[in-house]
XYZ file of C-alpha atoms in Angstrom:
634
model
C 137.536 8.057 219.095
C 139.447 5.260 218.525
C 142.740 6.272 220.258
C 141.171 7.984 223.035
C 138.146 5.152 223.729
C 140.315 1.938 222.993
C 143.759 2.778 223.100
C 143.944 2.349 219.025
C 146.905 4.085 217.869
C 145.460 6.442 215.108
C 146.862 8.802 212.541
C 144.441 11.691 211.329
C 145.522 13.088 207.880
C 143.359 16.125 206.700
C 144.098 17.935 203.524
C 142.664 21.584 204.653
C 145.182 23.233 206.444
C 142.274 24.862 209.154
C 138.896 23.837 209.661
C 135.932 24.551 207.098
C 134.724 28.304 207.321
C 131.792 28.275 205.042
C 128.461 26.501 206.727
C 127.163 23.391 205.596
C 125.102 20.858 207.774
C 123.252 22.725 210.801
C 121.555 20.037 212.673
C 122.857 17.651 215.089
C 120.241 15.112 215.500
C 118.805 13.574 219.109
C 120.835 10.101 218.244
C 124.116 11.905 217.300
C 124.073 13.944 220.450
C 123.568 10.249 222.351
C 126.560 9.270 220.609
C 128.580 12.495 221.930
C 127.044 12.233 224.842
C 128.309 8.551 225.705
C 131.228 8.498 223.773
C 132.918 12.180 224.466
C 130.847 13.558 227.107
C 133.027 16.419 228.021
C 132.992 17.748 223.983
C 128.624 16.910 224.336
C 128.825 19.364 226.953
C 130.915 21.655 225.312
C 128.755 21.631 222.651
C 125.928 22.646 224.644
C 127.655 25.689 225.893
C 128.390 27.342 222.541
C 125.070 26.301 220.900
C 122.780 28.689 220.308
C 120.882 30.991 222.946
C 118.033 29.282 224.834
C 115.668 32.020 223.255
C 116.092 29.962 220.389
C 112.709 28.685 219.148
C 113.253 25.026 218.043
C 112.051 24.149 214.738
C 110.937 27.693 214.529
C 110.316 28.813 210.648
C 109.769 32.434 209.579
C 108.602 33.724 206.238
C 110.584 37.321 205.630
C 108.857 39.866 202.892
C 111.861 41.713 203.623
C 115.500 41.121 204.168
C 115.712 42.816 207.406
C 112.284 43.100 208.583
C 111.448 40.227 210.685
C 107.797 39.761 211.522
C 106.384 37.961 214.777
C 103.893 35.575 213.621
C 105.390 32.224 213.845
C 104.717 29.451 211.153
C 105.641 26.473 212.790
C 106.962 26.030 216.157
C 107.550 22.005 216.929
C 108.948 22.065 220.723
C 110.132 24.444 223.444
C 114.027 25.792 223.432
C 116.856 26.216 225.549
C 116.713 24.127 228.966
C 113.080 23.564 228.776
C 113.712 21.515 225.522
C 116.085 19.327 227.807
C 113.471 18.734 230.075
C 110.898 18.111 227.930
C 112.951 15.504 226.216
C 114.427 14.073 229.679
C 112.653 11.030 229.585
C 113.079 10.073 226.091
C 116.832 10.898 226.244
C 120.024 12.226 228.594
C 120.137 14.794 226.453
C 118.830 16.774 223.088
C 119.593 17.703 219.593
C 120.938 20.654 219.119
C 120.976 23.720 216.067
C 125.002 23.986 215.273
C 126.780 24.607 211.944
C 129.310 22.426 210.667
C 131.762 24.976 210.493
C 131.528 25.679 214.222
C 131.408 22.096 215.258
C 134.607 21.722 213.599
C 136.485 24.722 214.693
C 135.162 23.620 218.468
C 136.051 20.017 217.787
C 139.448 20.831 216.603
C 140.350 22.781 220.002
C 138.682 20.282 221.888
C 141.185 16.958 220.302
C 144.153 19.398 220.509
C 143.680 19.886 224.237
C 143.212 16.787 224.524
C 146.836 15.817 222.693
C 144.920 14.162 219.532
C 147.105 15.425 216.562
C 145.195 16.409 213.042
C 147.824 16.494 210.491
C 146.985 19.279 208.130
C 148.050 20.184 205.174
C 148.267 16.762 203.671
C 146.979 14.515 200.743
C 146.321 11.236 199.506
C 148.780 10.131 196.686
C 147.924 6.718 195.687
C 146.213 3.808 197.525
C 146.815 0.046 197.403
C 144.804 -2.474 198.194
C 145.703 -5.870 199.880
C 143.712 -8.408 197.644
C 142.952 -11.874 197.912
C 145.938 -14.361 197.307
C 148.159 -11.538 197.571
C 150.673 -11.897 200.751
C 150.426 -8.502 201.869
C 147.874 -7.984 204.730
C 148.142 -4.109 204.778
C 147.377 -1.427 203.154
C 149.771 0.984 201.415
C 149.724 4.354 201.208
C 151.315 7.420 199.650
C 151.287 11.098 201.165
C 152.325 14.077 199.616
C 153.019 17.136 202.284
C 151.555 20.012 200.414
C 153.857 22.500 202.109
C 156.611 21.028 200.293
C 155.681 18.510 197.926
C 157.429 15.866 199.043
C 156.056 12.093 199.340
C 155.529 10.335 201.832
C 155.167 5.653 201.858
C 153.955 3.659 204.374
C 151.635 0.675 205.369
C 148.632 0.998 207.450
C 146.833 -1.812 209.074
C 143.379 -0.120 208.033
C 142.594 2.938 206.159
C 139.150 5.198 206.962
C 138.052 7.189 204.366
C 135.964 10.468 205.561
C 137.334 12.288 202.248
C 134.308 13.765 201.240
C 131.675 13.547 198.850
C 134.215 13.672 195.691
C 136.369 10.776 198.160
C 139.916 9.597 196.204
C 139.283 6.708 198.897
C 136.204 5.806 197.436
C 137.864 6.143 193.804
C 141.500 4.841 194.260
C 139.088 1.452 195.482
C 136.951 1.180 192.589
C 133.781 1.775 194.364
C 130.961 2.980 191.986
C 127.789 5.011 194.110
C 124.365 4.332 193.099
C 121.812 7.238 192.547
C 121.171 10.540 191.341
C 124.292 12.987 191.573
C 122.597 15.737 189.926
C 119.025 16.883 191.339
C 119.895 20.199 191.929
C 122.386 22.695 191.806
C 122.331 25.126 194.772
C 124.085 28.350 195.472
C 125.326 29.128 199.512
C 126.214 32.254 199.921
C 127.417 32.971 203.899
C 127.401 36.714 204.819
C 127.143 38.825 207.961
C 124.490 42.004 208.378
C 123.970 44.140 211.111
C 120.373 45.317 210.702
C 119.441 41.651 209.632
C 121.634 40.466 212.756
C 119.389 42.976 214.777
C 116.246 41.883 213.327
C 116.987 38.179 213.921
C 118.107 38.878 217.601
C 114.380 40.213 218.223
C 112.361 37.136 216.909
C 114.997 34.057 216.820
C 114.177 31.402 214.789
C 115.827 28.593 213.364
C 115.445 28.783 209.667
C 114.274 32.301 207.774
C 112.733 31.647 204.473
C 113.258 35.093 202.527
C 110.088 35.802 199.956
C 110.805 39.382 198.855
C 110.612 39.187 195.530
C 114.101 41.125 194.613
C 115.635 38.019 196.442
C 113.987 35.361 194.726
C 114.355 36.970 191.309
C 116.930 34.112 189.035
C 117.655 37.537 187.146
C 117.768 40.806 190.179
C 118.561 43.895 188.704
C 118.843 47.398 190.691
C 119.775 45.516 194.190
C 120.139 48.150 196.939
C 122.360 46.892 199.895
C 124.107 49.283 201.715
C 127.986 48.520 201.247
C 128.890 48.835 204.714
C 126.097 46.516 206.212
C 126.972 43.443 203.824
C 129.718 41.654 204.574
C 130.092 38.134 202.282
C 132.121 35.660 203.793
C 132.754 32.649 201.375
C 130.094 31.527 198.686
C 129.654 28.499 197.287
C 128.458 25.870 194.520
C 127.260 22.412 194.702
C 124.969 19.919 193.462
C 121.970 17.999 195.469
C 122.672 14.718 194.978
C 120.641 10.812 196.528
C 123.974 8.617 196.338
C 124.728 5.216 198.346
C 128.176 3.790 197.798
C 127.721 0.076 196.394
C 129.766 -0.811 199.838
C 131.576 0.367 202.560
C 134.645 -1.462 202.714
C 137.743 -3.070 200.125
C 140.919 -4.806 200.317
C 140.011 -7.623 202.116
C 138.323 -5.216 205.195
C 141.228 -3.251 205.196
C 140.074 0.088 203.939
C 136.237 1.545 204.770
C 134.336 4.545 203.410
C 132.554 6.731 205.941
C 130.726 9.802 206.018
C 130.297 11.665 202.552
C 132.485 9.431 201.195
C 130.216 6.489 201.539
C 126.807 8.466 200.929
C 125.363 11.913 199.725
C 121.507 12.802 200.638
C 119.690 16.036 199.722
C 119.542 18.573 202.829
C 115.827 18.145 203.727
C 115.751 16.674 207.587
C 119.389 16.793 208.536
C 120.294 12.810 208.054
C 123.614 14.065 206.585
C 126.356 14.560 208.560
C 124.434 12.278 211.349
C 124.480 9.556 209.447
C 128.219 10.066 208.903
C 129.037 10.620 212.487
C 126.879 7.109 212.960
C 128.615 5.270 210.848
C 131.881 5.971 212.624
C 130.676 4.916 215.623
C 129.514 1.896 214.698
C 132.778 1.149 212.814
C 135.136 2.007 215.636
C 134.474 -0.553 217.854
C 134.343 -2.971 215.841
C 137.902 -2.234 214.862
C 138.543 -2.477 218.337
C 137.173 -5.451 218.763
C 139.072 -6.893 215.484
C 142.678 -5.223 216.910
C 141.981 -6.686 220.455
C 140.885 -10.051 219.978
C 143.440 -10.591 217.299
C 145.538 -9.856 220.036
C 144.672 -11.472 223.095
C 144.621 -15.266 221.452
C 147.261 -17.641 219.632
C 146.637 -17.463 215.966
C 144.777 -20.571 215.776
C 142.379 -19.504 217.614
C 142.128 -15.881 216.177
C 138.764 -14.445 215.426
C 137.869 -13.819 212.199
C 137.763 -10.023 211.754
C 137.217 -9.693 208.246
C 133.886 -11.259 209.063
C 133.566 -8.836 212.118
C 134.588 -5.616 210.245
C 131.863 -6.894 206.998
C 128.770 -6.236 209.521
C 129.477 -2.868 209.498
C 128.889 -2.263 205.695
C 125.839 -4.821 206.055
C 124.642 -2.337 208.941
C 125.192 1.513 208.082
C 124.545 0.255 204.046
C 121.409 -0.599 204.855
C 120.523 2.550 207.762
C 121.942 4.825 204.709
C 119.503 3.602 201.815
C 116.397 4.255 203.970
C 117.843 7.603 204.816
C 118.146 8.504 201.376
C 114.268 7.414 200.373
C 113.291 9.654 204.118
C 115.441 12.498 202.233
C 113.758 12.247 199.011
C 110.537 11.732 200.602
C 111.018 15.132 202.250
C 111.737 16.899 199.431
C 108.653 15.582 197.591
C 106.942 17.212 201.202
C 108.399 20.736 200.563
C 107.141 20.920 196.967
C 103.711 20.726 198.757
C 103.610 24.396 199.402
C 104.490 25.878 195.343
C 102.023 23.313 194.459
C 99.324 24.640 196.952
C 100.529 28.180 195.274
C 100.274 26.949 191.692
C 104.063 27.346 191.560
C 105.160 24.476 189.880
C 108.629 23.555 190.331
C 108.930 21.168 187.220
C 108.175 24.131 185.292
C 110.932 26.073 187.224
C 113.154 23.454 185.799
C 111.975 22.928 182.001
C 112.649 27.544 182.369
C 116.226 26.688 183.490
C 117.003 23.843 180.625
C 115.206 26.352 177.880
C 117.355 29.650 179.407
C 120.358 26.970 178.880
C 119.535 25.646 175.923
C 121.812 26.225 172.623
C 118.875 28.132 170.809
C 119.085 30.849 173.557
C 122.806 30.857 173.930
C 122.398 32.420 170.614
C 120.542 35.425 171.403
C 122.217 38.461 173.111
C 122.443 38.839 176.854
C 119.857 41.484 176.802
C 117.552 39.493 174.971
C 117.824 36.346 176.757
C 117.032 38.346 180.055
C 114.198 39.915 178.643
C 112.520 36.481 177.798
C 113.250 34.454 180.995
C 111.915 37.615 182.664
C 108.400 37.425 180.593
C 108.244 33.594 181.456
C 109.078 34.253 185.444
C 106.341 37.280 185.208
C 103.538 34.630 183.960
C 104.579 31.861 186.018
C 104.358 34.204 189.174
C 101.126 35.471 188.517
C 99.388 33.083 190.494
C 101.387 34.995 193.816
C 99.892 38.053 193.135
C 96.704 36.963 194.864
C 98.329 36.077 197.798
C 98.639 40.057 198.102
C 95.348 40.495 196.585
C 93.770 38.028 199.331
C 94.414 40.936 201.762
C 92.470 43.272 199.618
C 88.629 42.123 200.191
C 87.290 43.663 197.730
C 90.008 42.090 195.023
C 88.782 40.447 192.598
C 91.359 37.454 193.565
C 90.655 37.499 197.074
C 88.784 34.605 197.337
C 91.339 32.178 195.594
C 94.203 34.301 197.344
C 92.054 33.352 200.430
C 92.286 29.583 199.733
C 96.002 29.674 198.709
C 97.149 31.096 202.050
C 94.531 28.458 204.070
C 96.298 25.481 201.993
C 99.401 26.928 203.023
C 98.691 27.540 206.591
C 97.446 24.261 206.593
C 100.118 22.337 205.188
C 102.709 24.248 207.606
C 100.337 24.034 210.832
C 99.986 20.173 210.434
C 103.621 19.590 209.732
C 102.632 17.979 206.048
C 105.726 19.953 204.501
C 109.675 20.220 205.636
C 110.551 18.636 208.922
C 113.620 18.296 211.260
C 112.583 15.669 212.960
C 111.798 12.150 212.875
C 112.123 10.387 215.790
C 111.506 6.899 214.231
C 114.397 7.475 211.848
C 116.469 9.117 214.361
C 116.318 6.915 217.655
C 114.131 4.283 216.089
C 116.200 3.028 213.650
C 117.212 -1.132 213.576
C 120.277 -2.486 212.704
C 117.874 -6.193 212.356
C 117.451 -5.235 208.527
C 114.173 -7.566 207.685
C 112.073 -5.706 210.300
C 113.285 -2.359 210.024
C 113.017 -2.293 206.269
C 109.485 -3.390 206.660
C 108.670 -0.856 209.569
C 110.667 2.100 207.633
C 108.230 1.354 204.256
C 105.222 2.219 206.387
C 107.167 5.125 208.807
C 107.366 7.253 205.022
C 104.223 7.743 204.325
C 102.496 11.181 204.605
C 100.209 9.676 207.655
C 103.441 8.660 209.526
C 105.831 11.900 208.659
C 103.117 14.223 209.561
C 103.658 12.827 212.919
C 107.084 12.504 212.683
C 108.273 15.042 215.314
C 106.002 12.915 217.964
C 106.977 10.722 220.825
C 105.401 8.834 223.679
C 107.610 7.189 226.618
C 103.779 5.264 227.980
C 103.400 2.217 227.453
C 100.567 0.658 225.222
C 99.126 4.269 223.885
C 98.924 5.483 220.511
C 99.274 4.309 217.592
C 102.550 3.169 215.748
C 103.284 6.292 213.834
C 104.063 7.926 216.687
C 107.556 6.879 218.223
C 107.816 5.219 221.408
C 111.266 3.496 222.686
C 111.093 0.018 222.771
C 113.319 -3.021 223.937
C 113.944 -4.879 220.547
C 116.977 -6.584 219.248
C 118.859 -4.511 217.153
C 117.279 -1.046 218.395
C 119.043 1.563 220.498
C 118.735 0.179 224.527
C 116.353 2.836 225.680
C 117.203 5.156 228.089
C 116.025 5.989 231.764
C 117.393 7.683 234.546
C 119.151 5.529 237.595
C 121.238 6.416 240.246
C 125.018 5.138 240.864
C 127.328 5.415 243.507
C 125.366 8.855 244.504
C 125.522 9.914 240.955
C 122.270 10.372 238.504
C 123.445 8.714 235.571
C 121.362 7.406 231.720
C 121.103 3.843 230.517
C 123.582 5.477 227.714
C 126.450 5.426 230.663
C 126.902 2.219 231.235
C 129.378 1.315 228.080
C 131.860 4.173 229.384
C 131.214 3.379 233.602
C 131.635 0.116 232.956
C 134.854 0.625 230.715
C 136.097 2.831 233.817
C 135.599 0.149 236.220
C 137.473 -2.359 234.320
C 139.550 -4.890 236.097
C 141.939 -5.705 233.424
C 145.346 -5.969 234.375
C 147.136 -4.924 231.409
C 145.291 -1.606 231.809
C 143.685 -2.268 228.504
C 140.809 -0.071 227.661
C 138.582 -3.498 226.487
C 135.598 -3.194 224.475
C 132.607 -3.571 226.420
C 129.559 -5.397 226.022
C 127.001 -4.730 228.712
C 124.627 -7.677 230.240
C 122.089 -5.426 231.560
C 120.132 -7.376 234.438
C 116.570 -6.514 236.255
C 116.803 -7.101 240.102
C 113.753 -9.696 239.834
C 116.125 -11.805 237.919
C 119.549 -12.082 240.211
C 119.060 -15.884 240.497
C 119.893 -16.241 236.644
C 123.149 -14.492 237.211
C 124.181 -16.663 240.552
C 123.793 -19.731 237.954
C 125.925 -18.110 235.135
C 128.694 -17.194 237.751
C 128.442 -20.720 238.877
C 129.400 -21.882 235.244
C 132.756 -22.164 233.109
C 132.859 -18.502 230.758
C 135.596 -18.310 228.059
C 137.789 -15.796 227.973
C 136.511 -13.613 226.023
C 133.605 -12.635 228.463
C 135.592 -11.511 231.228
C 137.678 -9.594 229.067
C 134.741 -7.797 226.877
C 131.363 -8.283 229.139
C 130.467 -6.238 231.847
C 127.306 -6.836 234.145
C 124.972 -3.920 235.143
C 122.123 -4.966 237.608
C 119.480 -2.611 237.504
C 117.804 -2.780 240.834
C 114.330 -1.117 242.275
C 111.978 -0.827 244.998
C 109.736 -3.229 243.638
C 112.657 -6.040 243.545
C 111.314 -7.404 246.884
C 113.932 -10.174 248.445
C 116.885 -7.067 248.388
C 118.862 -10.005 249.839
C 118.673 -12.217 246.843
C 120.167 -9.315 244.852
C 122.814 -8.644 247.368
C 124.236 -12.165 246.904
C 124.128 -12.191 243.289
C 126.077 -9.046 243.103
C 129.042 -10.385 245.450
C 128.619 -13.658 243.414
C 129.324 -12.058 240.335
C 132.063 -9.826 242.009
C 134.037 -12.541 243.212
C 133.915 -14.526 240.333
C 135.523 -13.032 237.973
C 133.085 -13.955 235.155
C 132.956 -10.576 233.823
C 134.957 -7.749 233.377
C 133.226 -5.189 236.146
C 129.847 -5.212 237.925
C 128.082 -2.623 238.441
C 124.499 -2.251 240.603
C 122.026 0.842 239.943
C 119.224 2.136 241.331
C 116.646 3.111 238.977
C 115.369 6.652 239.920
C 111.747 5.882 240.217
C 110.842 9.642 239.953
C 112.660 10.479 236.541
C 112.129 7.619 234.886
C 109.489 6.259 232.311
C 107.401 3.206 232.208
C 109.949 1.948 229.385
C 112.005 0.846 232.264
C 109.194 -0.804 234.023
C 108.997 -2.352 230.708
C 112.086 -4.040 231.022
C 112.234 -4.975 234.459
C 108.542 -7.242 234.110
C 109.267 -8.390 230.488
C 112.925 -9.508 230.080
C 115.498 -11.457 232.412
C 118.384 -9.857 230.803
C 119.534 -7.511 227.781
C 122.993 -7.850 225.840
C 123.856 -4.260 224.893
C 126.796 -3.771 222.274
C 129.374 -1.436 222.626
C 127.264 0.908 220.319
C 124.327 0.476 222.754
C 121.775 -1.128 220.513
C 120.498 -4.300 221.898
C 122.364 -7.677 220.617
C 120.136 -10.273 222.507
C 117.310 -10.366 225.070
C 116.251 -12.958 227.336
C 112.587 -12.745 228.235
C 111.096 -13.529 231.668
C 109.380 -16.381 231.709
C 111.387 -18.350 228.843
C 113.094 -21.555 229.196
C 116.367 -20.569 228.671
C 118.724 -20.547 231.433
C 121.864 -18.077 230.604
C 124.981 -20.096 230.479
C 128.660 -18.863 229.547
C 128.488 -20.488 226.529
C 125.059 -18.772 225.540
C 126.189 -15.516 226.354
C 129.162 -16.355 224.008
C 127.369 -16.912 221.109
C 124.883 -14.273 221.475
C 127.894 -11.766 221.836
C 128.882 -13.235 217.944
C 125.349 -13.102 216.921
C 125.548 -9.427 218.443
C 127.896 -7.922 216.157
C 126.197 -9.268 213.281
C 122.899 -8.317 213.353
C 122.018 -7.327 210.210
């Protein structure tokens, strides 16, 4: 991203020599596909393509009795799939999220930077790591490699260092950086496999996660399994341990060397906030590296920016976005333990059976013996299932409370009180202004708000809070709507990467942008900024987007601002849209009557609005500060 968006040379070291097989993370979120979307939009589209078929039902959960006997009821079924989930998402978003496992998205990632002549060297490790500290001379940081293929090591110095090692990152370690949390809340057993009768089974009722409740499957102890050799094929298998973890920062050595990903946070696997919030975290960090290499570059070194102070918002920021996530993960996996409880299952007692089957007293007995007794405890802390069979049996004598068990259940499924995949707030909503979005988050985690959590509303002034609804505050995501340009039907989320395209540097330097997003109503307040002295800086790394309508009125005011701002040379490109008053929302007539102008960051959350009616009056030097207020927001 950094190479190919801002001309940043970049080196890519991975130590597997080919891309993960084994699944991990399945979920690319509605934000992360944004990100793709505006960042790589030819790999977003990719993506698309080799997703999963449209038949697909999103957010789809089945309950299996059998292994490959799939029944037709649905449990929970959240929105529609394929290109009707696209469309019902159009005007919340350009695009959707999307059901894809890790191990795919990196294989198809791989060929996609490869054709694309971005080198992953393979095949090779971290050594050692030094750190540039503070009253030391040296500015950089120095590495060692060693080449696995022949064991040879490799020295050099790297301006900055990113460390997406992993949740067991020698980044993270070689720096001294402790995590905070619980690294041990579960240990948990993958096991990835291929069947033809269950592949058969799935292909007639798709669905996006199969929860597998014959009882020879969910045995700790199975005995007498009978799979047919040649229908069970196991691919890789392994172990790992649910962890809640938060690194106690993101960066070292002087903002030299910064943790991403895994590396800078673990959560448990209950909503997807994972590998999203790893593939956030880069994006905010890139351009602000950008930012940091280019301005360092552009100016004399007196008047150099200070980038250590530039690069530290980005720990303030994703530190903060990573912390909630955690409590949303937990808080989910409280919400799953709703259904044993509603089946008198209890899980802490599933865990005081695994320390006693570990303990030392039992490591004593023989094999035999120890299975015998964990089997008598599983037998009497399963009895309360048997009246879920009994329950179909009227004239059981547990049908009645079998009866209830299954309503509870049915209940806690239908109304979304249990496991969830999305969360719109959390997602799309999130804030990078840390007071008010800790404050908002608090309240967005109760069981009131996450029942509603897969919710959204694009009209203005309905509803209540806990259901989502895109708004234009400072330090959210700039919400998108659909306009038109130059013929073309293009998002709100465009306008970093047009107006990057339509630079007018010289030097043919891919600048980072900041976009000054203006409503038509409003020209007059750009024809007085182009009037004034700008520094530098904005017509290097501001671009202006008018956003023009049919209820502008005096067209001919707007005209002349746009030519005003073209021939000035205040900013770095101007670009005039058309919002498409058919596929938009009210969110952008939400804009246009409330706010003279937006300052988006290169990220596209909003840095700075100026509402209508205000007494400010946009000057060069306004916008300049706002743009340092901007990157700091947190």
């Amino acid at each position: 991203m950094l190479e190919k968006l801002y001309d940043v040379p970049t080196r890519v070291i991975e130590r597997q020599r080919r891309p993960t097989g084994h699944p991990q993370a399945h979920f690319l979120n509605l934000r992360t596909m944004e990100v793709l979307y505006a960042t790589m939009p030819a790999f977003h589209d990719r993506l698309l393509a080799y997703a999963a078929p449209s038949a697909l039902g999103w957010a789809k959960l089945e309950r299996l009795r059998a292994l490959t006997s799939i029944p037709r009821d649905t449990v929970q079924e959240a929105v529609a799939a394929g290109d009707s989930l696209r469309t019902s998402l159009k005007a919340l978003s350009p695009t959707q999220f999307l059901h894809f496992p890790q191990n795919r998205f990196e294989t198809l990632l791989d060929t996609f930077l490869a054709e694309n002549e971005v080198q992953i060297e393979r095949g090779i490790e971290l050594e050692e790591l030094v750190l540039p500290s503070d009253g030391s001379a040296m500015q950089q940081a120095q590495v060692t490699l060693r080449r696995l293929d022949t064991n040879t090591l490799e020295e050099g110095s790297y301006d900055y260092v990113i460390g997406a090692d992993g949740a067991h990152s020698l980044v993270r370690q070689l720096c001294g950086i402790d995590m905070v949390g619980s690294s041990n809340l579960q240990s948990i057993a993958n096991v990835h496999f291929t069947s033809k009768a269950l592949s058969k089974a799935a292909r007639e009722n798709p669905a996006m996660l199969y929860f597998v409740c014959k009882e020879i499957i969910c045995r700790v102890l199975p005995k007498n399994v009978k799979v047919s050799d040649n229908d069970i094929n196991i691919l890789s298998a392994g172990q790992w341990r649910m962890g809640a973890r938060v690194a106690k920062q993101y960066d070292a050595g002087k903002q030299r060397v910064f943790l991403v990903g895994d590396a800078a946070h673990q959560f448990p696997p209950a909503g997807g906030f994972g590998m999203n919030t790893g593939l956030q975290d880069a994006h905010n960090l890139v351009w602000k590296l950008a930012l940091a290499i280019q301005k360092n570059s552009e100016y004399p070194s007196a008047d150099r920016v200070d980038s250590r102070a530039l690069l530290q918002s980005y720990g303030r920021e994703r530190l903060q976005i990573a912390k909630i996530n955690t409590q949303v993960s937990l808080r989910n996996v409280a919400r799953i333990m709703k259904i044993p409880q509603a089946l008198h299952v209890s899980h802490d007692h599933a865990q005081m059976l695994a320390k006693f089957i570990n303990s030392a007293p039992m490591q004593l007995l023989p094999l035999r013996a120890q299975r015998e007794i964990a089997q008598q405890i599983m037998r009497v802390g399963k009895m309360p299932l048997g009246l879920l069979d009994e329950a179909e049996n009227v004239d059981g004598p547990g049908s009645m409370l079998g009866s209830r068990m299954r309503g509870r259940v049915q209940d806690i499924v239908t109304h979304r009180k249990s496991i969830g995949m999305l969360f719109y707030h959390f997602d799309i909503g999130y804030s990078y202004d840390a007071r008010s979005w800790a404050a908002r988050a608090k309240k967005l985690m109760e069981d009131t708000a996450l029942d509603r959590s897969a919710e959204f509303r694009t009209e203005n002034g309905v509803g209540d809070d806990t259901i989502y609804s895109p708004t234009f505050r400072v330090g959210e995501r700039f919400p998108h709507f659909w306009c038109t340009c130059n013929g073309a039907k293009v998002s709100t989320h465009d306008m970093t990467r047009l107006a990057m395209q339509e630079s007018s540097s010289d030097e043919g330097t891919k600048n980072v942008q900041f976009v000054l997003v203006v409503g038509g109503l409003y020209a007059a307040q750009v024809t007085h900024l182009c009037s004034t002295p700008t520094a530098p800086e904005v017509a290097k790394h501001v671009s202006l987007v008018f956003l023009r309508s049919c209820a502008d009125g005096n067209s001919a005011q707007v005209d002349t601002a746009i030519a005003k701002a073209q021939t000035s040379l205040v900013f770095n490109s101007v670009l005039s849209w058309q919002v498409d008053q058919e596929e938009s929302n009210e969110i952008r007539a939400s804009f246009v009557d409330s706010h003279v102008a937006a300052l988006v960051r290169p990220d596209g959350h909003i840095g700075a609005l100026w509402k209508a009616g205000g007494s400010d009056v946009i000057t060069g030097t306004m916008l300049m500060q706002s743009m340092q207020q901007a990157v700091e927001l947190s």
